[in-house]
């Protein structure tokens, strides 16, 4: 059996799907690394809602989180993978946080939740930015979840220099009840975050970032770095105070960063671990035994898929993530909050299917093939 997939220049080619999925185990907790998957939300395709209303299928959304917990991964909730700021507003994110943290307690799963300022509209003052952060921090801490202080579009717009970042983050860290994860998301993920930490020069921005951490090391569990620059992450990781972790958010270079070197390693908080969840957990369990070579043999082949999903414009990687969740049977449809299923062209989606199938990511390859054929038919590609 073959499937006809679109290729470059409008061509069509035959692809033979694999007959059997890869086999992944569940159960044993991960030991050597702390690993979070930034999880997507499942839209409700039957909701009679306009494009500005985030209609979420809560049952399917929570079921996917149980899937991740079953494989030993933590869930990073209400992050950019959940379309935070790209279809999911603060009201939707707040409800997602409340529901997911309750589900985490029931399932015994680890969870950390994004704290931002996305309830603000229009131009905001620094005082308003701080108050917005405080409101969201109070909600997350009230659920018992760990807080992830996300990069803020409003702060990027309001800040006049590094001192404003030092002031806002210093205030938040002083009042945080428990150590938080600081989140540095590069402009490739969100153009509105260009110049974060007070400078478009990444070397200068790094110094400000480190100053924030050095002033409050007891309140920083770790940092999540999403700059897609492995060398920069390693250099930053080596300069962190004792006890402060680095959670890689580098969806291009994660195997080498998690494996580490003689001077240390990165933990993980990754959007690509949404579709890779079972495989990623399997790889980390191998790493728990000290077998770095086998870990790399498992995880290195996934990088081609990850780089494909996160190709420019990188912020639309969520479309490929949701496509793969549908093809894998985690949801019954390929629709997204805000209609973002249309954000990637068909050849991109077809290549994502091919790469994921080659890795054995679909528990039922026949279902994945049938669903992909239905999508191709919708676009006018006969099989």
XYZ file of C-alpha atoms in Angstrom:
383
model
C 0.000 0.000 0.000
C 1.272 3.457 -0.887
C 0.154 7.020 -0.364
C 0.709 9.836 -2.857
C 2.315 12.825 -1.200
C 2.915 16.298 -2.638
C 6.526 17.295 -3.062
C 8.501 20.278 -4.366
C 7.145 22.196 -7.328
C 3.689 20.644 -7.167
C 4.934 17.136 -7.914
C 3.461 13.958 -6.445
C 5.410 10.953 -5.220
C 4.567 7.570 -3.777
C 5.403 6.785 -0.168
C 5.016 3.387 1.487
C 3.954 3.776 5.144
C 5.454 1.483 7.730
C 3.295 -1.449 8.745
C 4.090 -1.541 12.479
C 4.565 1.230 15.029
C 7.612 1.546 17.209
C 7.182 0.059 20.675
C 7.523 2.308 23.720
C 7.115 1.419 27.372
C 5.371 3.330 30.154
C 5.941 3.253 33.850
C 9.268 3.982 35.502
C 9.836 7.641 36.412
C 12.623 9.535 34.682
C 15.602 9.968 36.978
C 18.642 11.600 35.386
C 16.806 14.522 33.755
C 13.708 16.568 34.553
C 11.665 16.573 31.356
C 8.594 18.636 30.555
C 6.544 18.470 27.380
C 4.900 21.744 26.436
C 1.485 20.386 25.479
C -1.000 21.551 22.835
C -4.706 22.186 23.332
C -7.432 20.386 21.409
C -10.006 22.675 19.812
C -13.736 21.946 19.909
C -14.664 21.781 16.208
C -18.400 21.726 16.932
C -18.489 24.896 19.015
C -20.508 27.697 17.473
C -17.827 30.271 18.216
C -16.190 33.054 16.265
C -12.486 33.178 15.350
C -11.696 35.267 18.440
C -13.207 32.746 20.885
C -10.996 29.920 22.150
C -13.318 26.915 22.135
C -11.445 24.013 23.762
C -12.369 20.333 23.894
C -11.502 19.841 27.549
C -11.903 16.068 27.619
C -9.516 15.499 24.710
C -7.091 18.146 25.992
C -6.837 16.530 29.421
C -6.664 13.031 27.940
C -3.548 14.074 26.036
C -1.929 15.255 29.245
C -2.673 11.904 30.871
C -0.929 10.296 27.899
C 2.213 12.342 28.594
C 2.145 11.653 32.333
C 1.717 7.924 31.674
C 5.087 7.953 29.927
C 6.791 9.743 32.808
C 6.944 13.232 31.303
C 5.953 16.390 33.104
C 3.537 18.817 31.456
C 4.448 22.446 30.847
C 0.991 23.950 30.720
C -0.378 27.068 29.030
C 2.862 27.768 27.168
C 3.240 28.863 23.551
C 2.656 25.274 22.368
C -0.864 25.624 23.806
C -1.294 28.597 21.445
C -0.848 31.049 24.286
C -1.128 34.432 22.610
C -1.962 32.757 19.276
C -5.627 31.861 19.744
C -5.753 31.025 23.452
C -6.425 34.142 25.531
C -5.815 34.581 29.262
C -9.345 33.496 30.194
C -8.830 30.251 28.272
C -5.335 29.803 29.665
C -6.559 30.330 33.226
C -9.227 27.669 32.777
C -6.650 25.349 31.215
C -4.335 25.849 34.196
C -7.091 25.146 36.716
C -8.276 22.008 34.935
C -4.819 20.625 34.185
C -3.468 21.097 37.696
C -6.506 19.291 39.110
C -5.906 16.494 36.606
C -2.211 16.386 37.541
C -3.081 15.845 41.201
C -5.417 13.008 40.230
C -2.852 11.394 37.923
C 0.184 12.035 40.101
C 1.842 13.932 37.241
C 4.324 16.789 37.355
C 3.095 20.125 36.064
C 4.436 23.644 35.671
C 2.329 26.497 34.304
C 3.015 29.620 32.317
C 2.672 33.017 34.005
C 2.470 35.952 31.622
C 0.771 39.270 30.984
C -1.557 38.415 28.120
C -4.647 39.796 29.848
C -3.321 43.236 28.924
C -4.530 44.895 25.739
C -2.979 47.853 24.002
C -0.121 49.857 25.461
C 0.666 49.095 29.102
C 2.803 50.802 31.729
C 5.446 48.947 33.704
C 3.172 49.061 36.746
C 0.390 47.427 34.745
C 2.775 44.786 33.450
C 3.873 43.971 36.972
C 0.283 43.788 38.199
C -0.672 41.468 35.325
C 2.216 39.141 36.179
C 1.153 39.218 39.843
C -2.420 38.243 38.985
C -1.305 35.243 36.955
C 1.351 34.207 39.464
C -1.273 34.188 42.219
C -3.539 31.946 40.155
C -0.796 29.431 39.315
C 0.552 29.303 42.863
C -3.014 28.945 44.138
C -3.373 25.713 42.169
C -0.186 24.303 43.666
C 1.649 24.191 40.337
C 5.167 25.399 39.727
C 5.293 28.759 37.964
C 7.086 29.499 34.714
C 7.598 33.256 34.316
C 7.053 33.619 30.592
C 8.562 36.303 28.412
C 6.056 39.167 28.085
C 5.186 41.050 24.928
C 3.852 43.873 27.074
C 7.107 44.134 29.025
C 9.137 44.107 25.809
C 7.051 47.048 24.593
C 7.080 48.989 27.859
C 10.663 48.529 29.011
C 13.163 51.243 28.166
C 16.238 49.240 29.080
C 17.758 46.455 31.184
C 16.953 48.196 34.453
C 13.217 47.797 33.839
C 13.627 44.028 33.457
C 15.718 43.871 36.626
C 13.036 45.786 38.505
C 10.002 43.821 37.268
C 11.576 40.378 37.583
C 13.173 41.245 40.908
C 9.791 42.233 42.298
C 8.168 39.018 41.080
C 10.936 36.766 42.359
C 10.866 38.367 45.796
C 7.182 37.589 46.180
C 7.178 34.125 44.565
C 6.265 31.491 47.139
C 8.441 28.790 45.523
C 11.337 28.778 43.026
C 10.179 29.476 39.475
C 11.427 28.735 35.983
C 12.479 31.811 34.010
C 11.501 31.681 30.351
C 13.503 33.256 27.526
C 11.721 32.853 24.222
C 13.555 34.168 21.187
C 12.016 36.353 18.465
C 11.969 33.407 16.047
C 9.114 32.059 18.194
C 7.497 35.474 18.752
C 8.712 38.550 16.841
C 7.207 40.819 19.518
C 9.923 39.596 21.918
C 12.811 41.015 19.908
C 15.194 42.864 22.211
C 14.076 41.052 25.353
C 16.110 41.716 28.495
C 16.692 45.220 27.216
C 18.874 44.728 24.151
C 18.745 43.164 20.667
C 22.375 42.174 21.268
C 22.160 38.645 22.681
C 25.434 38.989 24.570
C 24.150 42.075 26.387
C 20.749 40.457 26.949
C 22.453 37.413 28.452
C 24.271 39.560 31.000
C 20.998 41.122 32.157
C 19.367 37.698 32.324
C 22.220 36.414 34.487
C 21.990 39.510 36.698
C 18.319 38.734 37.395
C 19.237 35.172 38.411
C 22.277 36.179 40.476
C 20.175 38.584 42.530
C 17.662 35.864 43.494
C 19.247 32.399 43.027
C 17.088 30.905 45.797
C 13.933 31.818 43.858
C 15.035 30.417 40.475
C 14.626 26.665 39.993
C 15.885 26.965 36.457
C 15.779 28.708 33.125
C 14.119 27.671 29.889
C 16.086 28.914 26.904
C 14.531 28.878 23.428
C 17.045 30.630 21.179
C 17.843 27.720 18.820
C 21.552 28.293 19.461
C 23.253 25.330 21.138
C 26.586 27.092 21.679
C 24.933 30.020 23.429
C 22.877 27.712 25.638
C 25.942 25.746 26.731
C 27.838 28.932 27.551
C 24.878 30.246 29.537
C 24.390 26.912 31.295
C 27.989 26.931 32.520
C 27.514 30.354 34.100
C 24.425 29.543 36.140
C 24.680 29.647 39.943
C 24.963 26.311 41.718
C 21.559 24.647 41.934
C 19.929 26.582 39.068
C 19.003 24.235 36.223
C 18.966 24.831 32.504
C 15.882 23.476 30.731
C 16.606 23.368 27.039
C 13.933 24.761 24.785
C 16.104 24.257 21.699
C 13.985 22.206 19.312
C 16.919 22.011 16.863
C 19.697 20.680 19.118
C 18.034 18.983 22.084
C 19.769 15.541 21.945
C 23.263 16.939 22.403
C 22.124 19.476 25.008
C 20.284 16.891 27.109
C 23.159 14.416 26.803
C 25.527 17.131 27.973
C 29.290 17.121 28.344
C 31.911 16.828 31.052
C 30.815 20.197 32.474
C 27.089 19.582 32.715
C 23.850 19.009 30.836
C 20.426 20.502 30.181
C 17.097 19.265 31.427
C 14.238 19.747 28.956
C 11.093 21.795 28.439
C 10.250 21.271 24.788
C 7.360 21.654 22.381
C 8.712 18.842 20.216
C 8.211 16.454 23.139
C 4.473 16.794 22.541
C 4.543 14.509 19.454
C 7.714 12.728 20.606
C 6.496 12.047 24.150
C 6.761 8.218 24.319
C 9.981 8.089 22.280
C 11.572 10.920 24.280
C 10.714 9.227 27.572
C 12.163 5.954 26.308
C 15.388 7.722 25.381
C 15.724 9.404 28.779
C 15.165 6.070 30.541
C 18.119 4.754 28.548
C 20.119 7.801 29.610
C 19.176 6.992 33.211
C 21.288 3.839 32.853
C 24.286 5.894 31.745
C 24.117 4.769 28.127
C 24.595 8.086 26.312
C 25.337 6.377 23.007
C 22.030 4.499 22.944
C 20.229 7.673 24.066
C 21.612 9.509 21.057
C 20.766 6.595 18.761
C 17.142 6.872 19.840
C 16.790 10.658 19.858
C 19.095 11.895 17.084
C 16.839 10.564 14.273
C 13.978 12.730 15.559
C 15.823 15.981 14.898
C 14.918 16.037 11.199
C 11.221 15.977 12.093
C 11.682 18.634 14.767
C 13.594 20.972 12.483
C 10.919 20.506 9.866
C 8.063 21.335 12.243
C 9.946 24.355 13.597
C 11.110 25.748 10.259
C 10.448 29.432 9.596
C 8.066 30.984 10.415
C 8.842 29.052 13.593
C 5.808 30.273 15.545
C 3.568 28.112 13.347
C 5.143 24.870 14.557
C 1.923 24.239 16.521
C 0.160 23.318 13.276
C 2.433 20.335 12.698
C 2.183 19.306 16.347
C -1.625 19.171 16.172
C -1.537 17.391 12.798
C 0.569 14.622 14.327
C -1.710 14.356 17.363
C -4.651 13.796 15.005
C -2.789 11.266 12.875
C -1.698 9.426 16.035
C -5.307 9.139 17.217
C -5.084 11.502 20.194
C -7.923 13.611 18.810
C -10.689 13.081 16.299
C -10.045 16.043 13.997
C -7.441 18.398 12.575
C -8.757 21.780 13.628
C -7.100 24.337 15.883
C -8.041 27.258 18.058
C -8.077 30.335 15.841
C -8.099 28.244 12.657
C -4.322 27.794 12.711
C -4.576 24.423 10.970
C -4.290 26.528 7.807
C -0.975 28.098 8.860
C 1.222 25.553 7.042
C 0.980 24.485 3.367
C 0.092 20.953 2.338
C 3.636 19.911 1.291
C 4.853 20.836 4.791
C 2.118 18.731 6.391
C 2.829 15.806 4.071
C 6.513 15.826 4.949
C 5.658 15.957 8.656
C 3.486 12.869 8.200
C 6.245 11.025 6.324
C 8.927 11.802 8.916
C 6.701 10.919 11.862
C 5.594 7.682 10.255
C 9.207 6.762 9.589
C 9.942 7.162 13.299
C 7.034 4.890 14.231
C 5.208 7.622 16.139
C 1.712 6.514 15.110
C 0.353 3.774 17.414
C -1.870 2.678 14.518
C -0.035 3.354 11.241
C -3.108 2.364 9.209
C -5.174 5.009 10.988
C -2.482 7.604 10.330
C -2.430 6.668 6.659
C -6.222 6.784 6.347
C -6.429 10.173 8.014
C -3.592 11.599 5.925
C -5.303 10.377 2.771
C -8.514 12.098 3.850
C -6.618 15.367 4.318
C -4.945 15.016 0.937
C -8.302 14.315 -0.679
C -9.724 17.474 0.910
C -6.926 19.389 -0.829
C -7.696 17.682 -4.127
C -4.907 15.099 -4.141
C -6.457 11.844 -5.384
C -5.135 8.532 -4.068
